[in-house]
mmCIF file of C-alpha atoms in Angstrom:
data_model
loop_
_atom_site.group_PDB
_atom_site.id
_atom_site.type_symbol
_atom_site.label_atom_id
_atom_site.label_comp_id
_atom_site.label_asym_id
_atom_site.label_seq_id
_atom_site.Cartn_x
_atom_site.Cartn_y
_atom_site.Cartn_z
ATOM 1 C CA MET B 1434 0.038 0.012 0.037
ATOM 2 C CA SER B 1435 1.570 3.303 -1.188
ATOM 3 C CA SER B 1436 2.016 6.139 1.445
ATOM 4 C CA VAL B 1437 -0.182 9.214 1.543
ATOM 5 C CA ARG B 1438 2.954 11.358 1.808
ATOM 6 C CA PRO B 1439 5.756 9.269 0.517
ATOM 7 C CA TRP B 1440 8.428 12.220 0.953
ATOM 8 C CA ARG B 1441 7.949 11.516 4.794
ATOM 9 C CA ASP B 1442 8.493 7.870 4.781
ATOM 10 C CA ILE B 1443 12.029 6.795 6.683
ATOM 11 C CA ALA B 1444 13.015 3.275 5.777
ATOM 12 C CA ARG B 1445 14.741 2.080 9.001
ATOM 13 C CA ARG B 1446 17.685 -0.097 8.565
ATOM 14 C CA GLN B 1447 16.760 -3.826 9.381
ATOM 15 C CA SER B 1448 18.781 -4.781 12.615
ATOM 16 C CA ARG B 1449 18.248 -7.752 14.656
ATOM 17 C CA GLN B 1450 16.564 -6.961 18.055
ATOM 18 C CA ILE B 1451 17.903 -7.545 21.440
ATOM 19 C CA MET B 1452 16.390 -6.793 24.831
ATOM 20 C CA VAL B 1453 17.761 -4.419 27.201
ATOM 21 C CA GLY B 1454 15.733 -5.259 30.280
ATOM 22 C CA ASN B 1455 12.048 -4.972 29.197
ATOM 23 C CA VAL B 1456 12.806 -2.698 26.481
ATOM 24 C CA PRO B 1457 13.235 -4.052 23.042
ATOM 25 C CA VAL B 1458 16.112 -2.250 20.947
ATOM 26 C CA GLY B 1459 16.342 -2.821 17.255
ATOM 27 C CA GLY B 1460 14.199 -4.601 14.524
ATOM 28 C CA ASP B 1461 10.829 -2.884 14.406
ATOM 29 C CA ALA B 1462 10.924 -1.420 18.041
ATOM 30 C CA PRO B 1463 10.427 2.245 18.837
ATOM 31 C CA ILE B 1464 13.879 4.092 18.825
ATOM 32 C CA SER B 1465 14.583 4.395 22.690
ATOM 33 C CA VAL B 1466 15.848 7.552 24.275
ATOM 34 C CA GLN B 1467 18.440 7.141 26.623
ATOM 35 C CA THR B 1468 20.400 9.630 29.357
ATOM 36 C CA MET B 1469 23.053 9.129 31.853
ATOM 37 C CA THR B 1470 23.014 10.164 35.762
ATOM 38 C CA ASN B 1471 25.497 12.688 36.865
ATOM 39 C CA THR B 1472 25.159 12.001 40.588
ATOM 40 C CA PRO B 1473 27.954 10.062 42.627
ATOM 41 C CA THR B 1474 26.595 6.582 42.054
ATOM 42 C CA GLU B 1475 27.153 5.846 45.605
ATOM 43 C CA ASP B 1476 24.863 8.414 46.660
ATOM 44 C CA ILE B 1477 21.887 6.224 46.177
ATOM 45 C CA ARG B 1478 19.104 8.834 47.154
ATOM 46 C CA ALA B 1479 20.452 11.526 44.921
ATOM 47 C CA THR B 1480 20.905 8.952 41.950
ATOM 48 C CA VAL B 1481 17.453 7.556 42.290
ATOM 49 C CA ASP B 1482 15.851 11.141 42.652
ATOM 50 C CA GLN B 1483 17.678 11.922 39.145
ATOM 51 C CA ILE B 1484 16.650 8.678 37.774
ATOM 52 C CA ARG B 1485 12.981 9.702 38.612
ATOM 53 C CA ARG B 1486 12.969 12.910 37.140
ATOM 54 C CA CYS B 1487 14.435 11.549 33.875
ATOM 55 C CA GLU B 1488 11.630 8.612 33.894
ATOM 56 C CA GLU B 1489 8.838 11.455 34.412
ATOM 57 C CA VAL B 1490 10.174 13.153 31.135
ATOM 58 C CA GLY B 1491 10.150 9.937 29.201
ATOM 59 C CA ALA B 1492 13.510 8.142 29.496
ATOM 60 C CA ASP B 1493 13.438 4.456 28.275
ATOM 61 C CA ILE B 1494 16.812 3.615 29.439
ATOM 62 C CA ILE B 1495 19.199 5.020 31.911
ATOM 63 C CA ARG B 1496 23.087 4.667 32.196
ATOM 64 C CA VAL B 1497 24.775 4.644 35.550
ATOM 65 C CA SER B 1498 28.685 5.266 35.902
ATOM 66 C CA CYS B 1499 30.340 2.401 37.903
ATOM 67 C CA PRO B 1500 33.998 3.420 38.411
ATOM 68 C CA ASP B 1501 34.579 1.808 41.694
ATOM 69 C CA GLU B 1502 33.307 -0.761 44.220
ATOM 70 C CA ALA B 1503 31.187 1.681 46.171
ATOM 71 C CA SER B 1504 28.992 2.427 42.707
ATOM 72 C CA THR B 1505 28.411 -1.255 42.024
ATOM 73 C CA ALA B 1506 27.424 -1.809 45.727
ATOM 74 C CA ALA B 1507 24.917 0.778 45.235
ATOM 75 C CA LEU B 1508 23.865 -0.111 42.046
ATOM 76 C CA LYS B 1509 21.530 -3.179 43.429
ATOM 77 C CA GLN B 1510 19.280 -0.573 45.397
ATOM 78 C CA ILE B 1511 19.318 1.822 42.368
ATOM 79 C CA VAL B 1512 18.400 -1.008 39.763
ATOM 80 C CA ARG B 1513 15.511 -2.122 42.313
ATOM 81 C CA ALA B 1514 14.219 1.567 42.655
ATOM 82 C CA ALA B 1515 14.139 2.429 38.813
ATOM 83 C CA ARG B 1516 11.137 1.758 36.649
ATOM 84 C CA VAL B 1517 13.344 1.708 33.498
ATOM 85 C CA PRO B 1518 16.293 -0.439 32.817
ATOM 86 C CA ILE B 1519 19.813 0.639 34.056
ATOM 87 C CA VAL B 1520 23.008 0.397 32.107
ATOM 88 C CA ALA B 1521 26.294 0.089 34.134
ATOM 89 C CA ASP B 1522 28.909 2.234 32.389
ATOM 90 C CA ILE B 1523 32.399 0.205 32.761
ATOM 91 C CA HIS B 1524 35.695 1.430 31.839
ATOM 92 C CA PHE B 1525 38.533 -0.978 32.086
ATOM 93 C CA HIS B 1526 37.826 -2.654 35.409
ATOM 94 C CA TYR B 1527 36.386 -6.225 34.258
ATOM 95 C CA LYS B 1528 35.319 -6.844 38.227
ATOM 96 C CA ARG B 1529 33.095 -3.787 38.062
ATOM 97 C CA ALA B 1530 31.301 -5.488 35.085
ATOM 98 C CA LEU B 1531 31.005 -8.708 37.138
ATOM 99 C CA GLU B 1532 29.511 -6.807 40.085
ATOM 100 C CA ALA B 1533 27.200 -4.776 37.911
ATOM 101 C CA ALA B 1534 25.685 -7.984 36.260
ATOM 102 C CA ASP B 1535 25.181 -9.642 39.546
ATOM 103 C CA ALA B 1536 23.640 -6.347 40.746
ATOM 104 C CA GLY B 1537 20.923 -6.313 38.266
ATOM 105 C CA ALA B 1538 22.035 -3.966 35.442
ATOM 106 C CA ALA B 1539 20.279 -4.737 32.296
ATOM 107 C CA CYS B 1540 23.145 -4.007 30.077
ATOM 108 C CA LEU B 1541 27.023 -3.231 30.695
ATOM 109 C CA ARG B 1542 28.759 -0.638 28.673
ATOM 110 C CA ILE B 1543 32.029 -2.085 28.176
ATOM 111 C CA ASN B 1544 34.596 -2.648 25.406
ATOM 112 C CA PRO B 1545 35.825 -6.259 25.622
ATOM 113 C CA GLY B 1546 39.040 -5.370 24.353
ATOM 114 C CA ASN B 1547 39.998 -3.038 26.819
ATOM 115 C CA ILE B 1548 39.879 -5.201 29.707
ATOM 116 C CA GLY B 1549 42.298 -7.527 29.486
ATOM 117 C CA SER B 1550 42.829 -11.305 28.488
ATOM 118 C CA ALA B 1551 40.557 -13.640 26.833
ATOM 119 C CA ALA B 1552 39.872 -15.027 30.152
ATOM 120 C CA ARG B 1553 38.535 -11.850 31.539
ATOM 121 C CA VAL B 1554 36.451 -11.323 28.458
ATOM 122 C CA LYS B 1555 34.764 -14.766 29.090
ATOM 123 C CA GLU B 1556 34.045 -14.013 32.794
ATOM 124 C CA VAL B 1557 32.254 -10.823 31.783
ATOM 125 C CA VAL B 1558 30.235 -12.631 29.074
ATOM 126 C CA ASP B 1559 29.472 -15.456 31.354
ATOM 127 C CA ALA B 1560 28.155 -12.973 33.857
ATOM 128 C CA ALA B 1561 25.971 -11.364 31.238
ATOM 129 C CA LYS B 1562 24.695 -14.395 30.038
ATOM 130 C CA SER B 1563 23.753 -15.904 33.544
ATOM 131 C CA ASN B 1564 22.337 -12.550 34.574
ATOM 132 C CA GLY B 1565 20.372 -11.778 31.300
ATOM 133 C CA CYS B 1566 22.309 -8.714 30.492
ATOM 134 C CA ALA B 1567 23.072 -7.122 27.264
ATOM 135 C CA ILE B 1568 26.424 -5.571 26.083
ATOM 136 C CA ARG B 1569 26.846 -2.181 24.603
ATOM 137 C CA ILE B 1570 30.262 -1.652 22.838
ATOM 138 C CA GLY B 1571 31.000 2.110 22.960
ATOM 139 C CA VAL B 1572 33.737 3.085 20.688
ATOM 140 C CA ASN B 1573 34.544 6.820 20.978
ATOM 141 C CA GLY B 1574 36.665 8.950 18.672
ATOM 142 C CA GLY B 1575 38.570 10.434 21.916
ATOM 143 C CA SER B 1576 39.796 7.047 23.264
ATOM 144 C CA LEU B 1577 40.727 4.766 20.337
ATOM 145 C CA GLU B 1578 43.104 2.128 20.831
ATOM 146 C CA ARG B 1579 46.906 3.282 20.214
ATOM 147 C CA ASP B 1580 47.447 0.628 17.399
ATOM 148 C CA LEU B 1581 44.545 2.149 15.240
ATOM 149 C CA LEU B 1582 45.787 5.865 16.029
ATOM 150 C CA GLU B 1583 49.122 4.663 14.492
ATOM 151 C CA LYS B 1584 47.875 2.648 11.638
ATOM 152 C CA TYR B 1585 45.358 5.487 10.436
ATOM 153 C CA GLY B 1586 47.184 8.706 11.929
ATOM 154 C CA GLU B 1587 44.156 10.248 13.426
ATOM 155 C CA PRO B 1588 40.600 9.366 14.335
ATOM 156 C CA CYS B 1589 38.829 8.795 11.125
ATOM 157 C CA PRO B 1590 35.895 6.626 10.269
ATOM 158 C CA GLU B 1591 37.715 3.321 9.383
ATOM 159 C CA ALA B 1592 39.338 3.499 12.414
ATOM 160 C CA LEU B 1593 36.392 3.687 14.640
ATOM 161 C CA VAL B 1594 34.360 1.046 12.567
ATOM 162 C CA GLU B 1595 37.731 -1.393 12.829
ATOM 163 C CA SER B 1596 37.684 -0.929 16.449
ATOM 164 C CA ALA B 1597 33.996 -1.683 16.601
ATOM 165 C CA LEU B 1598 34.410 -4.973 14.604
ATOM 166 C CA ASP B 1599 37.418 -5.899 16.882
ATOM 167 C CA HIS B 1600 35.314 -5.517 20.016
ATOM 168 C CA ILE B 1601 32.491 -7.452 18.425
ATOM 169 C CA LYS B 1602 34.703 -10.162 17.414
ATOM 170 C CA LEU B 1603 35.708 -10.696 20.919
ATOM 171 C CA LEU B 1604 31.937 -11.128 21.931
ATOM 172 C CA GLN B 1605 30.915 -13.370 19.039
ATOM 173 C CA ASP B 1606 34.075 -15.744 19.729
ATOM 174 C CA GLN B 1607 32.166 -16.274 23.201
ATOM 175 C CA ASP B 1608 28.919 -17.138 21.331
ATOM 176 C CA PHE B 1609 27.259 -13.788 22.805
ATOM 177 C CA HIS B 1610 25.104 -11.849 20.431
ATOM 178 C CA GLU B 1611 23.073 -9.643 22.856
ATOM 179 C CA TYR B 1612 24.954 -6.620 21.898
ATOM 180 C CA LYS B 1613 24.535 -3.057 20.387
ATOM 181 C CA VAL B 1614 27.258 -0.888 19.229
ATOM 182 C CA ALA B 1615 27.970 3.131 19.124
ATOM 183 C CA VAL B 1616 30.983 4.782 17.150
ATOM 184 C CA LYS B 1617 30.557 8.224 18.944
ATOM 185 C CA ALA B 1618 32.739 11.312 18.134
ATOM 186 C CA SER B 1619 32.637 14.962 19.013
ATOM 187 C CA ASP B 1620 32.797 15.647 15.414
ATOM 188 C CA VAL B 1621 29.718 15.674 13.468
ATOM 189 C CA PHE B 1622 31.089 14.590 10.113
ATOM 190 C CA LEU B 1623 33.225 11.808 11.866
ATOM 191 C CA ALA B 1624 30.411 10.395 13.840
ATOM 192 C CA SER B 1625 28.184 10.184 10.773
ATOM 193 C CA ALA B 1626 30.477 8.679 8.365
ATOM 194 C CA ALA B 1627 31.464 6.087 10.950
ATOM 195 C CA TYR B 1628 28.065 5.116 11.615
ATOM 196 C CA GLN B 1629 27.173 4.918 7.939
ATOM 197 C CA GLN B 1630 29.941 2.647 7.245
ATOM 198 C CA LEU B 1631 29.337 0.590 10.334
ATOM 199 C CA ALA B 1632 25.738 0.101 9.392
ATOM 200 C CA GLU B 1633 26.822 -1.528 6.173
ATOM 201 C CA VAL B 1634 28.895 -4.404 7.792
ATOM 202 C CA VAL B 1635 26.965 -5.180 10.971
ATOM 203 C CA ASP B 1636 23.351 -6.285 11.751
ATOM 204 C CA CYS B 1637 23.316 -5.451 15.269
ATOM 205 C CA PRO B 1638 21.507 -2.392 16.909
ATOM 206 C CA LEU B 1639 23.134 0.782 16.618
ATOM 207 C CA HIS B 1640 23.146 3.270 19.564
ATOM 208 C CA LEU B 1641 23.567 6.838 18.200
ATOM 209 C CA GLY B 1642 25.342 9.757 19.769
ATOM 210 C CA ILE B 1643 27.449 12.706 19.133
ATOM 211 C CA THR B 1644 29.728 12.628 22.273
ATOM 212 C CA GLU B 1645 30.708 15.746 24.118
ATOM 213 C CA ALA B 1646 28.281 18.030 21.916
ATOM 214 C CA GLY B 1647 28.611 20.791 24.329
ATOM 215 C CA GLY B 1648 26.085 23.017 26.092
ATOM 216 C CA LEU B 1649 21.978 23.036 25.826
ATOM 217 C CA ILE B 1650 21.861 25.065 22.541
ATOM 218 C CA GLY B 1651 25.047 24.227 20.748
ATOM 219 C CA GLY B 1652 24.789 20.385 21.805
ATOM 220 C CA THR B 1653 21.467 20.437 20.937
ATOM 221 C CA VAL B 1654 22.108 21.822 17.333
ATOM 222 C CA LYS B 1655 25.362 19.378 16.900
ATOM 223 C CA SER B 1656 23.273 16.415 17.931
ATOM 224 C CA SER B 1657 20.085 17.166 15.743
ATOM 225 C CA ILE B 1658 22.331 17.669 12.621
ATOM 226 C CA GLY B 1659 24.375 14.438 13.471
ATOM 227 C CA MET B 1660 21.961 12.027 14.711
ATOM 228 C CA GLY B 1661 19.028 13.677 12.657
ATOM 229 C CA SER B 1662 20.608 13.059 9.361
ATOM 230 C CA LEU B 1663 21.433 9.377 10.519
ATOM 231 C CA LEU B 1664 18.003 8.858 11.662
ATOM 232 C CA TRP B 1665 16.483 10.368 8.519
ATOM 233 C CA PHE B 1666 18.402 7.560 6.461
ATOM 234 C CA GLY B 1667 16.934 4.836 8.660
ATOM 235 C CA ILE B 1668 20.169 4.415 10.841
ATOM 236 C CA GLY B 1669 19.841 4.257 14.638
ATOM 237 C CA ASP B 1670 17.913 2.016 17.260
ATOM 238 C CA THR B 1671 18.332 4.090 20.275
ATOM 239 C CA ILE B 1672 19.868 7.493 21.112
ATOM 240 C CA ARG B 1673 21.453 9.672 23.690
ATOM 241 C CA VAL B 1674 21.780 13.328 23.523
ATOM 242 C CA SER B 1675 25.241 14.322 25.170
ATOM 243 C CA LEU B 1676 24.531 17.614 26.746
ATOM 244 C CA SER B 1677 26.445 19.825 29.529
ATOM 245 C CA ALA B 1678 23.062 20.112 31.004
ATOM 246 C CA GLU B 1679 20.817 17.969 33.278
ATOM 247 C CA PRO B 1680 20.002 14.743 31.987
ATOM 248 C CA GLU B 1681 16.465 15.567 31.895
ATOM 249 C CA GLU B 1682 17.165 18.256 29.010
ATOM 250 C CA GLU B 1683 18.909 15.208 27.194
ATOM 251 C CA ILE B 1684 15.625 13.185 26.996
ATOM 252 C CA ARG B 1685 13.567 16.254 26.135
ATOM 253 C CA VAL B 1686 15.823 16.979 23.065
ATOM 254 C CA GLY B 1687 16.069 13.444 22.132
ATOM 255 C CA TYR B 1688 12.288 13.155 21.587
ATOM 256 C CA GLU B 1689 12.066 16.567 19.963
ATOM 257 C CA ILE B 1690 14.687 15.145 17.463
ATOM 258 C CA LEU B 1691 12.372 11.899 16.852
ATOM 259 C CA LYS B 1692 9.252 13.934 16.837
ATOM 260 C CA ALA B 1693 10.335 16.194 14.389
ATOM 261 C CA LEU B 1694 11.202 13.154 12.018
ATOM 262 C CA GLY B 1695 8.075 11.617 12.836
ATOM 263 C CA LEU B 1696 9.917 8.523 14.272
ATOM 264 C CA ARG B 1697 8.268 8.856 17.873
ATOM 265 C CA GLN B 1698 5.607 11.146 19.584
ATOM 266 C CA ARG B 1699 5.138 11.668 23.196
ATOM 267 C CA GLY B 1700 3.474 14.730 24.603
ATOM 268 C CA VAL B 1701 2.610 17.921 22.865
ATOM 269 C CA ARG B 1702 4.038 19.033 19.679
ATOM 270 C CA VAL B 1703 4.149 22.731 19.617
ATOM 271 C CA ILE B 1704 4.077 24.559 16.292
ATOM 272 C CA SER B 1705 4.614 28.251 16.786
ATOM 273 C CA CYS B 1706 5.873 31.282 14.855
ATOM 274 C CA PRO B 1707 8.983 33.331 15.836
ATOM 275 C CA SER B 1708 6.551 36.323 16.280
ATOM 276 C CA CYS B 1709 6.682 39.831 14.552
ATOM 277 C CA ALA B 1710 5.006 43.254 14.919
ATOM 278 C CA ARG B 1711 1.694 41.650 13.577
ATOM 279 C CA GLN B 1712 1.398 39.517 16.737
ATOM 280 C CA GLY B 1713 -1.839 39.868 18.620
ATOM 281 C CA PHE B 1714 -0.294 38.518 21.817
ATOM 282 C CA ASP B 1715 3.239 37.962 23.287
ATOM 283 C CA VAL B 1716 3.993 34.676 21.271
ATOM 284 C CA ILE B 1717 7.456 33.932 22.882
ATOM 285 C CA ARG B 1718 6.138 34.434 26.320
ATOM 286 C CA THR B 1719 3.069 32.563 25.809
ATOM 287 C CA VAL B 1720 4.870 29.443 24.129
ATOM 288 C CA GLN B 1721 7.328 29.418 27.075
ATOM 289 C CA ALA B 1722 4.504 29.442 29.733
ATOM 290 C CA LEU B 1723 2.564 26.729 27.679
ATOM 291 C CA GLU B 1724 5.655 24.308 27.241
ATOM 292 C CA GLU B 1725 6.418 24.758 31.047
ATOM 293 C CA ARG B 1726 2.401 24.123 32.015
ATOM 294 C CA LEU B 1727 2.379 21.287 29.413
ATOM 295 C CA GLN B 1728 5.085 18.985 30.363
ATOM 296 C CA HIS B 1729 3.244 16.437 32.173
ATOM 297 C CA ILE B 1730 1.221 15.539 29.063
ATOM 298 C CA ARG B 1731 2.367 12.411 27.805
ATOM 299 C CA VAL B 1732 -0.322 11.473 25.012
ATOM 300 C CA PRO B 1733 0.879 12.707 21.437
ATOM 301 C CA MET B 1734 -1.059 15.587 20.338
ATOM 302 C CA SER B 1735 -0.491 18.824 18.534
ATOM 303 C CA LEU B 1736 -0.858 22.547 19.471
ATOM 304 C CA SER B 1737 -0.371 25.470 17.071
ATOM 305 C CA VAL B 1738 0.338 29.001 18.454
ATOM 306 C CA LEU B 1739 0.546 31.595 16.007
ATOM 307 C CA GLY B 1740 0.600 35.465 16.722
ATOM 308 C CA CYS B 1741 -1.508 36.631 13.613
ATOM 309 C CA VAL B 1742 -3.943 35.704 10.853
ATOM 310 C CA VAL B 1743 -1.452 35.339 8.156
ATOM 311 C CA ASN B 1744 -0.339 31.590 8.643
ATOM 312 C CA GLY B 1745 -2.228 31.005 11.848
ATOM 313 C CA PRO B 1746 -5.439 29.442 10.316
ATOM 314 C CA GLY B 1747 -3.390 27.290 7.871
ATOM 315 C CA GLU B 1748 -1.449 25.769 10.769
ATOM 316 C CA ALA B 1749 -4.451 25.503 12.918
ATOM 317 C CA ARG B 1750 -6.120 23.404 10.368
ATOM 318 C CA GLU B 1751 -3.389 20.731 10.878
ATOM 319 C CA THR B 1752 -3.304 20.567 14.736
ATOM 320 C CA ASP B 1753 -5.560 19.338 17.578
ATOM 321 C CA ILE B 1754 -5.833 22.640 19.038
ATOM 322 C CA GLY B 1755 -4.668 25.805 17.673
ATOM 323 C CA LEU B 1756 -4.416 29.619 18.727
ATOM 324 C CA THR B 1757 -4.270 32.551 16.225
ATOM 325 C CA GLY B 1758 -3.813 35.995 17.483
ATOM 326 C CA GLY B 1759 -6.484 38.647 16.709
ATOM 327 C CA GLY B 1760 -7.265 42.231 17.402
ATOM 328 C CA ASN B 1761 -8.151 44.046 20.728
ATOM 329 C CA GLY B 1762 -6.797 41.171 22.684
ATOM 330 C CA LYS B 1763 -9.382 38.609 21.184
ATOM 331 C CA HIS B 1764 -7.851 35.593 19.853
ATOM 332 C CA MET B 1765 -9.229 32.665 17.860
ATOM 333 C CA VAL B 1766 -9.157 29.143 19.219
ATOM 334 C CA TYR B 1767 -9.549 26.232 16.623
ATOM 335 C CA LEU B 1768 -10.332 22.616 17.782
ATOM 336 C CA SER B 1769 -9.628 19.955 15.548
ATOM 337 C CA GLY B 1770 -8.857 22.293 12.850
ATOM 338 C CA VAL B 1771 -12.027 24.247 12.896
ATOM 339 C CA THR B 1772 -12.634 27.663 14.311
ATOM 340 C CA ASP B 1773 -14.626 27.280 17.482
ATOM 341 C CA HIS B 1774 -14.433 30.256 19.785
ATOM 342 C CA THR B 1775 -12.619 33.409 20.920
ATOM 343 C CA VAL B 1776 -10.564 33.853 24.177
ATOM 344 C CA GLN B 1777 -9.213 37.201 25.740
ATOM 345 C CA ASP B 1778 -5.337 37.594 26.636
ATOM 346 C CA ALA B 1779 -6.025 37.481 30.521
ATOM 347 C CA ASP B 1780 -7.663 34.048 30.181
ATOM 348 C CA MET B 1781 -5.598 32.790 27.158
ATOM 349 C CA ILE B 1782 -2.949 30.422 28.748
ATOM 350 C CA GLU B 1783 -4.971 28.907 31.427
ATOM 351 C CA HIS B 1784 -7.745 28.361 28.714
ATOM 352 C CA ILE B 1785 -5.466 26.646 26.500
ATOM 353 C CA VAL B 1786 -3.894 24.439 29.180
ATOM 354 C CA LYS B 1787 -7.471 23.065 30.167
ATOM 355 C CA LEU B 1788 -8.260 22.413 26.570
ATOM 356 C CA VAL B 1789 -4.919 20.349 26.183
ATOM 357 C CA GLU B 1790 -5.467 18.496 29.326
ATOM 358 C CA ALA B 1791 -9.218 17.719 28.236
ATOM 359 C CA LYS B 1792 -8.059 16.649 24.617
ATOM 360 C CA ALA B 1793 -5.401 14.388 26.129
ATOM 361 C CA SER B 1794 -7.886 12.818 28.472
ATOM 362 C CA GLU B 1795 -10.389 12.122 25.416
ATOM 363 C CA LEU B 1796 -7.210 10.736 23.432
ATOM 364 C CA GLU B 1797 -6.292 8.233 26.311
ATOM 365 C CA ALA B 1798 -9.685 6.999 26.902
ATOM 366 C CA ALA B 1799 -9.944 6.416 23.141
ATOM 367 C CA ASP B 1800 -6.647 4.578 23.261
ATOM 368 C CA ALA B 1801 -7.702 2.615 26.277
ATOM 369 C CA ALA B 1802 -11.117 1.418 24.351
ATOM 370 C CA VAL B 1803 -9.055 0.192 21.320
ATOM 371 C CA ALA B 1804 -6.801 -1.622 23.419
ATOM 372 C CA GLN B 1805 -9.525 -3.168 25.507
ATOM 373 C CA ALA B 1806 -11.360 -4.148 22.256
ATOM 374 C CA ALA B 1807 -8.180 -5.801 20.948
ATOM 375 C CA GLU B 1808 -8.071 -7.971 23.851
#
């Protein structure tokens, strides 16, 4: 059956599916959104509080750093408290991987080639197998193996891919296949080329990221360009936006990238104008207030907020709820694309919030009815 709008279609790369806890990654599963805690892992309360905030904004998977025994000792309680799968971030110390697997981590982020002998790799793989852990191989342009840097002269796509394949072979030699791979770099061009090359030669799920991307604005732009272009061409099964910002912001940006590409929907998608002298109300402050007030909405829906009648009615026809600025502080409200009633300046934000909440409840009830009918 042909698509109504074929220019919107994204043909995802066919990867095999693995499980990270109860979250499927790869295959036809939704692209999952990840982040990483930045609290001291041994501070269980602070770490769980941060995990909870990330869960509230939609995190599917959360990574926790485990650099020492105190961290892996705390991990058991953290895993028990979390509602989403926890990935244990391990570097070099293979015993931390063994401890994390026993503590209930759903996935180990570890590079098999960096932990020593084949015997140690086997120990980690055996621990992963016996505890139902996946493994995430994390190649990074900033920490490539010395022999590859000598061979290629600098971090380049070929070096990242060769490193990934070397690590993969160590797992496959142990008959372990529940792994996903990342070939991250802070350089958008390097990361994008490496992922494209890797996607051609492996069938495992790929974890996307532009590492050390920067602060909230700069990092969002770099991540959107790098990961967005890959996702647009069907590459990527799970993503992490790396920002010098709170983890919750990484989740929000990750969802916005997926929403922009139509790959995943969660919460209110706001369509708003940049404002100009024609605006009938303060668009910028109104949108800021509405985005803040509507963060609790989880059901996918759309809201257009435009300051005047030039583009307002056209955009409103395409959204669940629309608001278009008018004269004398009197603005038009659209419901399901149709003009419905007007609202005054003073009541506008509260009124739109109530309309969105009511529409969200209506959509949730409809989804529940469909689900019940299917049972």
